[in-house]
Amino acid sequence: MPVSAVRTKVRQEFERHRYVSQMPVVDMLLFKSHTEYQETMNFWKQLPHVLKYFRADEDPSARLPRDFMSGFLEGRN
């Protein structure tokens, strides 16, 4: 996997939370991101754990259903 793809995905995660302005939520997001980084750098996460972030980009059927009923009718949880 190229480094540019990883950087793009990290940037997308930051952009997803761009407009969060409540300080407790910002603190929680920072804590979670630091934890994710430490787990990845210490190799506590294995390859499938890291690749789950890229699954929706590679496999369009891996996206979550738009609502409960469509997911139920497709047989997904």
PDB file of N, CA and C in Angstrom:
ATOM      1  N   MET A   1       0.857  -1.164   0.000  1.00  0.00           N
ATOM      2  CA  MET A   1       0.000   0.000   0.000  1.00  0.00           C
ATOM      3  C   MET A   1       0.908   1.234   0.000  1.00  0.00           C
ATOM      4  N   PRO A   2       0.679   2.151  -0.910  1.00  0.00           N
ATOM      5  CA  PRO A   2       1.546   3.336  -0.977  1.00  0.00           C
ATOM      6  C   PRO A   2       1.305   4.285   0.198  1.00  0.00           C
ATOM      7  N   VAL A   3       2.350   4.996   0.536  1.00  0.00           N
ATOM      8  CA  VAL A   3       2.286   5.938   1.654  1.00  0.00           C
ATOM      9  C   VAL A   3       1.264   7.038   1.360  1.00  0.00           C
ATOM     10  N   SER A   4       1.139   7.420   0.102  1.00  0.00           N
ATOM     11  CA  SER A   4       0.184   8.475  -0.254  1.00  0.00           C
ATOM     12  C   SER A   4      -1.252   8.067   0.071  1.00  0.00           C
ATOM     13  N   ALA A   5      -1.577   6.789  -0.097  1.00  0.00           N
ATOM     14  CA  ALA A   5      -2.926   6.315   0.224  1.00  0.00           C
ATOM     15  C   ALA A   5      -3.186   6.394   1.722  1.00  0.00           C
ATOM     16  N   VAL A   6      -2.180   6.058   2.521  1.00  0.00           N
ATOM     17  CA  VAL A   6      -2.324   6.131   3.972  1.00  0.00           C
ATOM     18  C   VAL A   6      -2.490   7.582   4.410  1.00  0.00           C
ATOM     19  N   ARG A   7      -1.674   8.475   3.851  1.00  0.00           N
ATOM     20  CA  ARG A   7      -1.791   9.894   4.193  1.00  0.00           C
ATOM     21  C   ARG A   7      -3.155  10.451   3.806  1.00  0.00           C
ATOM     22  N   THR A   8      -3.646  10.054   2.643  1.00  0.00           N
ATOM     23  CA  THR A   8      -4.963  10.515   2.204  1.00  0.00           C
ATOM     24  C   THR A   8      -6.046  10.045   3.162  1.00  0.00           C
ATOM     25  N   LYS A   9      -5.959   8.807   3.611  1.00  0.00           N
ATOM     26  CA  LYS A   9      -6.962   8.271   4.523  1.00  0.00           C
ATOM     27  C   LYS A   9      -6.906   8.962   5.880  1.00  0.00           C
ATOM     28  N   VAL A  10      -5.715   9.241   6.378  1.00  0.00           N
ATOM     29  CA  VAL A  10      -5.585   9.956   7.647  1.00  0.00           C
ATOM     30  C   VAL A  10      -6.176  11.352   7.508  1.00  0.00           C
ATOM     31  N   ARG A  11      -5.909  11.997   6.383  1.00  0.00           N
ATOM     32  CA  ARG A  11      -6.453  13.336   6.139  1.00  0.00           C
ATOM     33  C   ARG A  11      -7.978  13.296   6.083  1.00  0.00           C
ATOM     34  N   GLN A  12      -8.541  12.273   5.461  1.00  0.00           N
ATOM     35  CA  GLN A  12      -9.996  12.143   5.400  1.00  0.00           C
ATOM     36  C   GLN A  12     -10.597  12.000   6.789  1.00  0.00           C
ATOM     37  N   GLU A  13      -9.923  11.262   7.659  1.00  0.00           N
ATOM     38  CA  GLU A  13     -10.419  11.105   9.027  1.00  0.00           C
ATOM     39  C   GLU A  13     -10.405  12.438   9.770  1.00  0.00           C
ATOM     40  N   PHE A  14      -9.355  13.240   9.563  1.00  0.00           N
ATOM     41  CA  PHE A  14      -9.314  14.550  10.202  1.00  0.00           C
ATOM     42  C   PHE A  14     -10.389  15.465   9.630  1.00  0.00           C
ATOM     43  N   GLU A  15     -10.588  15.424   8.332  1.00  0.00           N
ATOM     44  CA  GLU A  15     -11.595  16.275   7.691  1.00  0.00           C
ATOM     45  C   GLU A  15     -13.008  15.884   8.112  1.00  0.00           C
ATOM     46  N   ARG A  16     -13.204  14.624   8.440  1.00  0.00           N
ATOM     47  CA  ARG A  16     -14.529  14.169   8.866  1.00  0.00           C
ATOM     48  C   ARG A  16     -14.960  14.859  10.153  1.00  0.00           C
ATOM     49  N   HIS A  17     -13.994  15.206  10.994  1.00  0.00           N
ATOM     50  CA  HIS A  17     -14.280  15.848  12.276  1.00  0.00           C
ATOM     51  C   HIS A  17     -13.871  17.318  12.278  1.00  0.00           C
ATOM     52  N   ARG A  18     -13.832  17.922  11.130  1.00  0.00           N
ATOM     53  CA  ARG A  18     -13.323  19.286  10.989  1.00  0.00           C
ATOM     54  C   ARG A  18     -14.117  20.304  11.799  1.00  0.00           C
ATOM     55  N   TYR A  19     -15.404  20.183  11.838  1.00  0.00           N
ATOM     56  CA  TYR A  19     -16.250  21.214  12.435  1.00  0.00           C
ATOM     57  C   TYR A  19     -16.658  20.907  13.877  1.00  0.00           C
ATOM     58  N   VAL A  20     -15.993  19.990  14.508  1.00  0.00           N
ATOM     59  CA  VAL A  20     -16.260  19.704  15.920  1.00  0.00           C
ATOM     60  C   VAL A  20     -15.675  20.842  16.742  1.00  0.00           C
ATOM     61  N   SER A  21     -16.511  21.459  17.570  1.00  0.00           N
ATOM     62  CA  SER A  21     -16.039  22.601  18.344  1.00  0.00           C
ATOM     63  C   SER A  21     -16.189  22.414  19.853  1.00  0.00           C
ATOM     64  N   GLN A  22     -16.857  21.371  20.281  1.00  0.00           N
ATOM     65  CA  GLN A  22     -17.028  21.135  21.712  1.00  0.00           C
ATOM     66  C   GLN A  22     -15.745  20.528  22.278  1.00  0.00           C
ATOM     67  N   MET A  23     -15.197  21.168  23.288  1.00  0.00           N
ATOM     68  CA  MET A  23     -13.900  20.761  23.831  1.00  0.00           C
ATOM     69  C   MET A  23     -13.865  19.331  24.371  1.00  0.00           C
ATOM     70  N   PRO A  24     -14.900  18.849  25.061  1.00  0.00           N
ATOM     71  CA  PRO A  24     -14.828  17.447  25.513  1.00  0.00           C
ATOM     72  C   PRO A  24     -14.766  16.461  24.339  1.00  0.00           C
ATOM     73  N   VAL A  25     -15.460  16.779  23.266  1.00  0.00           N
ATOM     74  CA  VAL A  25     -15.441  15.898  22.099  1.00  0.00           C
ATOM     75  C   VAL A  25     -14.073  15.960  21.425  1.00  0.00           C
ATOM     76  N   VAL A  26     -13.502  17.151  21.332  1.00  0.00           N
ATOM     77  CA  VAL A  26     -12.161  17.301  20.750  1.00  0.00           C
ATOM     78  C   VAL A  26     -11.143  16.524  21.581  1.00  0.00           C
ATOM     79  N   ASP A  27     -11.241  16.616  22.901  1.00  0.00           N
ATOM     80  CA  ASP A  27     -10.334  15.870  23.776  1.00  0.00           C
ATOM     81  C   ASP A  27     -10.456  14.371  23.565  1.00  0.00           C
ATOM     82  N   MET A  28     -11.696  13.891  23.434  1.00  0.00           N
ATOM     83  CA  MET A  28     -11.910  12.466  23.213  1.00  0.00           C
ATOM     84  C   MET A  28     -11.329  12.030  21.869  1.00  0.00           C
ATOM     85  N   LEU A  29     -11.518  12.837  20.824  1.00  0.00           N
ATOM     86  CA  LEU A  29     -10.980  12.502  19.504  1.00  0.00           C
ATOM     87  C   LEU A  29      -9.451  12.488  19.524  1.00  0.00           C
ATOM     88  N   LEU A  30      -8.854  13.430  20.209  1.00  0.00           N
ATOM     89  CA  LEU A  30      -7.395  13.451  20.319  1.00  0.00           C
ATOM     90  C   LEU A  30      -6.886  12.236  21.077  1.00  0.00           C
ATOM     91  N   PHE A  31      -7.567  11.880  22.150  1.00  0.00           N
ATOM     92  CA  PHE A  31      -7.166  10.703  22.921  1.00  0.00           C
ATOM     93  C   PHE A  31      -7.267   9.440  22.076  1.00  0.00           C
ATOM     94  N   LYS A  32      -8.382   9.300  21.342  1.00  0.00           N
ATOM     95  CA  LYS A  32      -8.564   8.119  20.493  1.00  0.00           C
ATOM     96  C   LYS A  32      -7.510   8.050  19.395  1.00  0.00           C
ATOM     97  N   SER A  33      -7.204   9.194  18.782  1.00  0.00           N
ATOM     98  CA  SER A  33      -6.210   9.188  17.705  1.00  0.00           C
ATOM     99  C   SER A  33      -4.832   8.834  18.243  1.00  0.00           C
ATOM    100  N   HIS A  34      -4.494   9.335  19.431  1.00  0.00           N
ATOM    101  CA  HIS A  34      -3.206   8.996  20.026  1.00  0.00           C
ATOM    102  C   HIS A  34      -3.140   7.504  20.362  1.00  0.00           C
ATOM    103  N   THR A  35      -4.232   6.967  20.864  1.00  0.00           N
ATOM    104  CA  THR A  35      -4.290   5.539  21.188  1.00  0.00           C
ATOM    105  C   THR A  35      -4.141   4.694  19.931  1.00  0.00           C
ATOM    106  N   GLU A  36      -4.853   5.069  18.858  1.00  0.00           N
ATOM    107  CA  GLU A  36      -4.742   4.339  17.594  1.00  0.00           C
ATOM    108  C   GLU A  36      -3.305   4.366  17.071  1.00  0.00           C
ATOM    109  N   TYR A  37      -2.681   5.523  17.154  1.00  0.00           N
ATOM    110  CA  TYR A  37      -1.306   5.659  16.682  1.00  0.00           C
ATOM    111  C   TYR A  37      -0.365   4.775  17.496  1.00  0.00           C
ATOM    112  N   GLN A  38      -0.490   4.809  18.819  1.00  0.00           N
ATOM    113  CA  GLN A  38       0.387   4.005  19.663  1.00  0.00           C
ATOM    114  C   GLN A  38       0.191   2.508  19.430  1.00  0.00           C
ATOM    115  N   GLU A  39      -1.054   2.073  19.280  1.00  0.00           N
ATOM    116  CA  GLU A  39      -1.317   0.654  19.029  1.00  0.00           C
ATOM    117  C   GLU A  39      -0.735   0.216  17.694  1.00  0.00           C
ATOM    118  N   THR A  40      -0.811   1.094  16.703  1.00  0.00           N
ATOM    119  CA  THR A  40      -0.266   0.756  15.393  1.00  0.00           C
ATOM    120  C   THR A  40       1.258   0.721  15.436  1.00  0.00           C
ATOM    121  N   MET A  41       1.866   1.695  16.062  1.00  0.00           N
ATOM    122  CA  MET A  41       3.329   1.764  16.110  1.00  0.00           C
ATOM    123  C   MET A  41       3.934   0.651  16.969  1.00  0.00           C
ATOM    124  N   ASN A  42       3.218   0.187  17.972  1.00  0.00           N
ATOM    125  CA  ASN A  42       3.708  -0.897  18.825  1.00  0.00           C
ATOM    126  C   ASN A  42       3.375  -2.279  18.257  1.00  0.00           C
ATOM    127  N   PHE A  43       2.782  -2.317  17.079  1.00  0.00           N
ATOM    128  CA  PHE A  43       2.375  -3.560  16.410  1.00  0.00           C
ATOM    129  C   PHE A  43       1.385  -4.360  17.244  1.00  0.00           C
ATOM    130  N   TRP A  44       0.570  -3.662  18.020  1.00  0.00           N
ATOM    131  CA  TRP A  44      -0.515  -4.333  18.723  1.00  0.00           C
ATOM    132  C   TRP A  44      -1.684  -4.559  17.790  1.00  0.00           C
ATOM    133  N   LYS A  45      -1.724  -3.772  16.731  1.00  0.00           N
ATOM    134  CA  LYS A  45      -2.735  -3.980  15.693  1.00  0.00           C
ATOM    135  C   LYS A  45      -2.110  -4.823  14.606  1.00  0.00           C
ATOM    136  N   GLN A  46      -2.877  -5.770  14.125  1.00  0.00           N
ATOM    137  CA  GLN A  46      -2.369  -6.570  13.034  1.00  0.00           C
ATOM    138  C   GLN A  46      -2.916  -6.035  11.719  1.00  0.00           C
ATOM    139  N   LEU A  47      -2.460  -6.608  10.641  1.00  0.00           N
ATOM    140  CA  LEU A  47      -2.778  -6.098   9.308  1.00  0.00           C
ATOM    141  C   LEU A  47      -4.276  -5.940   9.061  1.00  0.00           C
ATOM    142  N   PRO A  48      -5.121  -6.899   9.412  1.00  0.00           N
ATOM    143  CA  PRO A  48      -6.560  -6.693   9.175  1.00  0.00           C
ATOM    144  C   PRO A  48      -7.130  -5.497   9.931  1.00  0.00           C
ATOM    145  N   HIS A  49      -6.592  -5.215  11.116  1.00  0.00           N
ATOM    146  CA  HIS A  49      -7.079  -4.067  11.879  1.00  0.00           C
ATOM    147  C   HIS A  49      -6.751  -2.764  11.167  1.00  0.00           C
ATOM    148  N   VAL A  50      -5.603  -2.693  10.546  1.00  0.00           N
ATOM    149  CA  VAL A  50      -5.200  -1.480   9.835  1.00  0.00           C
ATOM    150  C   VAL A  50      -5.945  -1.371   8.512  1.00  0.00           C
ATOM    151  N   LEU A  51      -6.115  -2.487   7.828  1.00  0.00           N
ATOM    152  CA  LEU A  51      -6.746  -2.461   6.503  1.00  0.00           C
ATOM    153  C   LEU A  51      -8.247  -2.210   6.558  1.00  0.00           C
ATOM    154  N   LYS A  52      -8.871  -2.311   7.737  1.00  0.00           N
ATOM    155  CA  LYS A  52     -10.310  -2.055   7.818  1.00  0.00           C
ATOM    156  C   LYS A  52     -10.641  -0.617   7.449  1.00  0.00           C
ATOM    157  N   TYR A  53      -9.681   0.302   7.623  1.00  0.00           N
ATOM    158  CA  TYR A  53      -9.912   1.693   7.257  1.00  0.00           C
ATOM    159  C   TYR A  53     -10.013   1.868   5.748  1.00  0.00           C
ATOM    160  N   PHE A  54      -9.421   0.960   4.988  1.00  0.00           N
ATOM    161  CA  PHE A  54      -9.389   1.080   3.534  1.00  0.00           C
ATOM    162  C   PHE A  54     -10.416   0.183   2.847  1.00  0.00           C
ATOM    163  N   ARG A  55     -11.145  -0.605   3.593  1.00  0.00           N
ATOM    164  CA  ARG A  55     -12.065  -1.571   2.994  1.00  0.00           C
ATOM    165  C   ARG A  55     -13.182  -0.900   2.214  1.00  0.00           C
ATOM    166  N   ALA A  56     -13.760   0.166   2.730  1.00  0.00           N
ATOM    167  CA  ALA A  56     -14.872   0.826   2.045  1.00  0.00           C
ATOM    168  C   ALA A  56     -14.417   1.478   0.747  1.00  0.00           C
ATOM    169  N   ASP A  57     -13.154   1.886   0.664  1.00  0.00           N
ATOM    170  CA  ASP A  57     -12.638   2.485  -0.567  1.00  0.00           C
ATOM    171  C   ASP A  57     -12.428   1.445  -1.652  1.00  0.00           C
ATOM    172  N   GLU A  58     -11.996   0.249  -1.264  1.00  0.00           N
ATOM    173  CA  GLU A  58     -11.689  -0.786  -2.244  1.00  0.00           C
ATOM    174  C   GLU A  58     -12.904  -1.611  -2.645  1.00  0.00           C
ATOM    175  N   ASP A  59     -13.816  -1.840  -1.705  1.00  0.00           N
ATOM    176  CA  ASP A  59     -14.965  -2.702  -1.959  1.00  0.00           C
ATOM    177  C   ASP A  59     -16.250  -1.911  -1.731  1.00  0.00           C
ATOM    178  N   PRO A  60     -16.924  -1.480  -2.810  1.00  0.00           N
ATOM    179  CA  PRO A  60     -18.139  -0.671  -2.622  1.00  0.00           C
ATOM    180  C   PRO A  60     -19.246  -1.399  -1.864  1.00  0.00           C
ATOM    181  N   SER A  61     -19.269  -2.719  -1.909  1.00  0.00           N
ATOM    182  CA  SER A  61     -20.320  -3.452  -1.192  1.00  0.00           C
ATOM    183  C   SER A  61     -20.051  -3.489   0.309  1.00  0.00           C
ATOM    184  N   ALA A  62     -18.878  -3.045   0.749  1.00  0.00           N
ATOM    185  CA  ALA A  62     -18.540  -3.060   2.171  1.00  0.00           C
ATOM    186  C   ALA A  62     -19.113  -1.855   2.910  1.00  0.00           C
ATOM    187  N   ARG A  63     -19.657  -0.907   2.199  1.00  0.00           N
ATOM    188  CA  ARG A  63     -20.228   0.273   2.845  1.00  0.00           C
ATOM    189  C   ARG A  63     -21.471  -0.118   3.641  1.00  0.00           C
ATOM    190  N   LEU A  64     -21.727   0.655   4.675  1.00  0.00           N
ATOM    191  CA  LEU A  64     -22.911   0.397   5.486  1.00  0.00           C
ATOM    192  C   LEU A  64     -24.174   0.735   4.699  1.00  0.00           C
ATOM    193  N   PRO A  65     -25.267   0.040   4.955  1.00  0.00           N
ATOM    194  CA  PRO A  65     -26.523   0.372   4.284  1.00  0.00           C
ATOM    195  C   PRO A  65     -26.989   1.773   4.688  1.00  0.00           C
ATOM    196  N   ARG A  66     -27.792   2.395   3.818  1.00  0.00           N
ATOM    197  CA  ARG A  66     -28.201   3.779   4.089  1.00  0.00           C
ATOM    198  C   ARG A  66     -29.205   3.877   5.227  1.00  0.00           C
ATOM    199  N   ASP A  67     -29.979   2.821   5.474  1.00  0.00           N
ATOM    200  CA  ASP A  67     -30.888   2.817   6.616  1.00  0.00           C
ATOM    201  C   ASP A  67     -31.087   1.378   7.098  1.00  0.00           C
ATOM    202  N   PHE A  68     -31.780   1.236   8.206  1.00  0.00           N
ATOM    203  CA  PHE A  68     -31.939  -0.077   8.822  1.00  0.00           C
ATOM    204  C   PHE A  68     -32.698  -1.036   7.916  1.00  0.00           C
ATOM    205  N   MET A  69     -33.766  -0.559   7.308  1.00  0.00           N
ATOM    206  CA  MET A  69     -34.624  -1.469   6.533  1.00  0.00           C
ATOM    207  C   MET A  69     -33.890  -2.021   5.307  1.00  0.00           C
ATOM    208  N   SER A  70     -33.116  -1.202   4.614  1.00  0.00           N
ATOM    209  CA  SER A  70     -32.396  -1.707   3.449  1.00  0.00           C
ATOM    210  C   SER A  70     -31.329  -2.717   3.873  1.00  0.00           C
ATOM    211  N   GLY A  71     -30.669  -2.474   5.010  1.00  0.00           N
ATOM    212  CA  GLY A  71     -29.698  -3.435   5.519  1.00  0.00           C
ATOM    213  C   GLY A  71     -30.364  -4.732   5.946  1.00  0.00           C
ATOM    214  N   PHE A  72     -31.547  -4.626   6.535  1.00  0.00           N
ATOM    215  CA  PHE A  72     -32.283  -5.810   6.959  1.00  0.00           C
ATOM    216  C   PHE A  72     -32.705  -6.642   5.765  1.00  0.00           C
ATOM    217  N   LEU A  73     -33.186  -5.981   4.718  1.00  0.00           N
ATOM    218  CA  LEU A  73     -33.621  -6.707   3.528  1.00  0.00           C
ATOM    219  C   LEU A  73     -32.449  -7.328   2.766  1.00  0.00           C
ATOM    220  N   GLU A  74     -31.263  -6.727   2.882  1.00  0.00           N
ATOM    221  CA  GLU A  74     -30.075  -7.305   2.254  1.00  0.00           C
ATOM    222  C   GLU A  74     -29.514  -8.472   3.065  1.00  0.00           C
ATOM    223  N   GLY A  75     -29.961  -8.621   4.302  1.00  0.00           N
ATOM    224  CA  GLY A  75     -29.457  -9.686   5.159  1.00  0.00           C
ATOM    225  C   GLY A  75     -28.185  -9.303   5.875  1.00  0.00           C
ATOM    226  N   ARG A  76     -27.953  -8.010   6.045  1.00  0.00           N
ATOM    227  CA  ARG A  76     -26.748  -7.549   6.743  1.00  0.00           C
ATOM    228  C   ARG A  76     -27.127  -7.112   8.148  1.00  0.00           C
ATOM    229  N   ASN A  77     -26.157  -7.110   9.032  1.00  0.00           N
ATOM    230  CA  ASN A  77     -26.398  -6.655  10.410  1.00  0.00           C
ATOM    231  C   ASN A  77     -26.226  -5.179  10.503  1.00  0.00           C
TER     232      ASN A  77
END
